[in-house]
Each structure stands twice: as C-alpha cells, then as structure tokens.
Coordinates of C-alpha atoms in Angstrom, one line a residue:
M6 CA 14.5 50.9 17.9
W7 CA 12.3 48.0 18.8
S8 CA 8.8 49.0 19.8
P9 CA 6.8 46.6 22.0
K10 CA 4.7 45.8 19.0
N11 CA 7.8 44.8 16.9
V12 CA 9.1 42.7 19.8
A13 CA 5.7 40.9 20.1
I14 CA 5.7 40.2 16.3
A15 CA 9.3 39.0 16.4
A16 CA 8.5 36.8 19.4
A17 CA 5.5 35.3 17.7
V18 CA 7.5 34.6 14.5
V19 CA 10.2 32.9 16.6
V20 CA 7.6 30.8 18.5
I21 CA 5.8 29.7 15.3
G22 CA 9.0 29.0 13.5
G23 CA 10.3 26.9 16.5
W24 CA 7.1 25.0 16.6
Y25 CA 7.2 24.3 12.8
L26 CA 10.8 23.2 13.0
K27 CA 10.1 20.9 15.9
R28 CA 7.2 19.3 14.1
Q29 CA 9.3 18.8 10.9
A30 CA 12.2 17.3 12.9
T31 CA 9.8 14.9 14.6
E32 CA 8.6 13.7 11.2
V33 CA 12.2 13.3 9.9
I34 CA 13.1 11.3 13.0
K35 CA 10.1 9.0 12.6
D36 CA 10.8 8.4 8.9
T37 CA 14.5 7.7 9.6
A38 CA 13.7 5.4 12.5
Q39 CA 11.2 3.5 10.3
A40 CA 13.9 3.2 7.5
V41 CA 16.3 1.5 9.8
N42 CA 13.8 -0.5 11.9
P43 CA 14.9 -4.1 11.7
V44 CA 11.3 -5.4 12.0
N45 CA 10.2 -3.3 8.9
H46 CA 10.6 -5.4 5.8
D47 CA 11.0 -2.2 3.7
N48 CA 13.9 -0.9 5.7
V49 CA 17.0 0.4 4.0
F50 CA 19.2 -2.6 4.7
N51 CA 16.7 -5.2 3.7
S52 CA 15.8 -3.4 0.5
G53 CA 19.5 -2.9 -0.4
F54 CA 20.5 -6.5 0.4
N55 CA 17.5 -8.0 -1.5
A56 CA 18.4 -5.8 -4.5
L57 CA 22.0 -7.0 -4.4
Y58 CA 20.9 -10.7 -3.9
G59 CA 18.4 -10.4 -6.7
A60 CA 21.1 -9.1 -9.0
V61 CA 23.4 -12.0 -8.1
T62 CA 20.7 -14.6 -8.5
D63 CA 18.9 -13.1 -11.5
G64 CA 15.9 -12.2 -9.3
K65 CA 15.0 -15.9 -8.5
G66 CA 14.0 -15.5 -4.9
T67 CA 15.4 -13.9 -1.8
L68 CA 17.9 -15.0 0.8
G69 CA 15.0 -16.0 3.0
T70 CA 13.1 -18.1 0.5
D71 CA 16.3 -19.7 -0.8
T72 CA 17.4 -20.5 2.8
A73 CA 14.0 -22.0 3.5
D74 CA 14.2 -24.1 0.4
A75 CA 17.6 -25.4 1.3
V76 CA 16.6 -26.3 4.8
Q77 CA 13.5 -28.1 3.5
S78 CA 15.7 -30.0 1.0
V79 CA 18.0 -31.1 3.8
K80 CA 15.0 -32.2 5.9
D81 CA 13.6 -34.2 3.0
W82 CA 17.0 -35.8 2.3
W83 CA 17.4 -36.6 6.0
A84 CA 13.9 -38.1 6.2
N85 CA 14.6 -40.5 3.4

C-alpha cells in the first residue's frame, strides 16, 4: 500500500519531472521558432536555399548578391 511518505515522494517526483519537461519543451520551441524565423539569416529555409543556389552557381554569390548586381547593371545601363 501507499503510505503518506511514499505518496509525498511520488508527488515530488511528478512535480519535478513535470517542471523539467516543461523547461525542455520551452527550449525546443524556442530553438524551432528561431530555425524558421524569416528574419533570422541562419534559418532552415535560407540556409537550404543558399546551399542549393551555391551548388548551382559554383558558390559564386547568393541570390541576394546576384539580384543586387543585376539591378545595378540595369540601372547603369539605363543611366547611359
């Protein structure tokens, strides 16, 4: 049978375990949110796309730098 002492120990273990799991879940949620955050330049989508774009272009820039170069070329051409 469960004595009051055993019930108190079991309750303490459950409370401590619940607190630990809640803390771990909070950290996982924060890490996951940061991984998909569109403002974070190291997010999963940006890193994956840049790796793919780098493989296609032999690592000679990113989509952002290549787009900026193309826009500047058009501006220079239009100005002349």
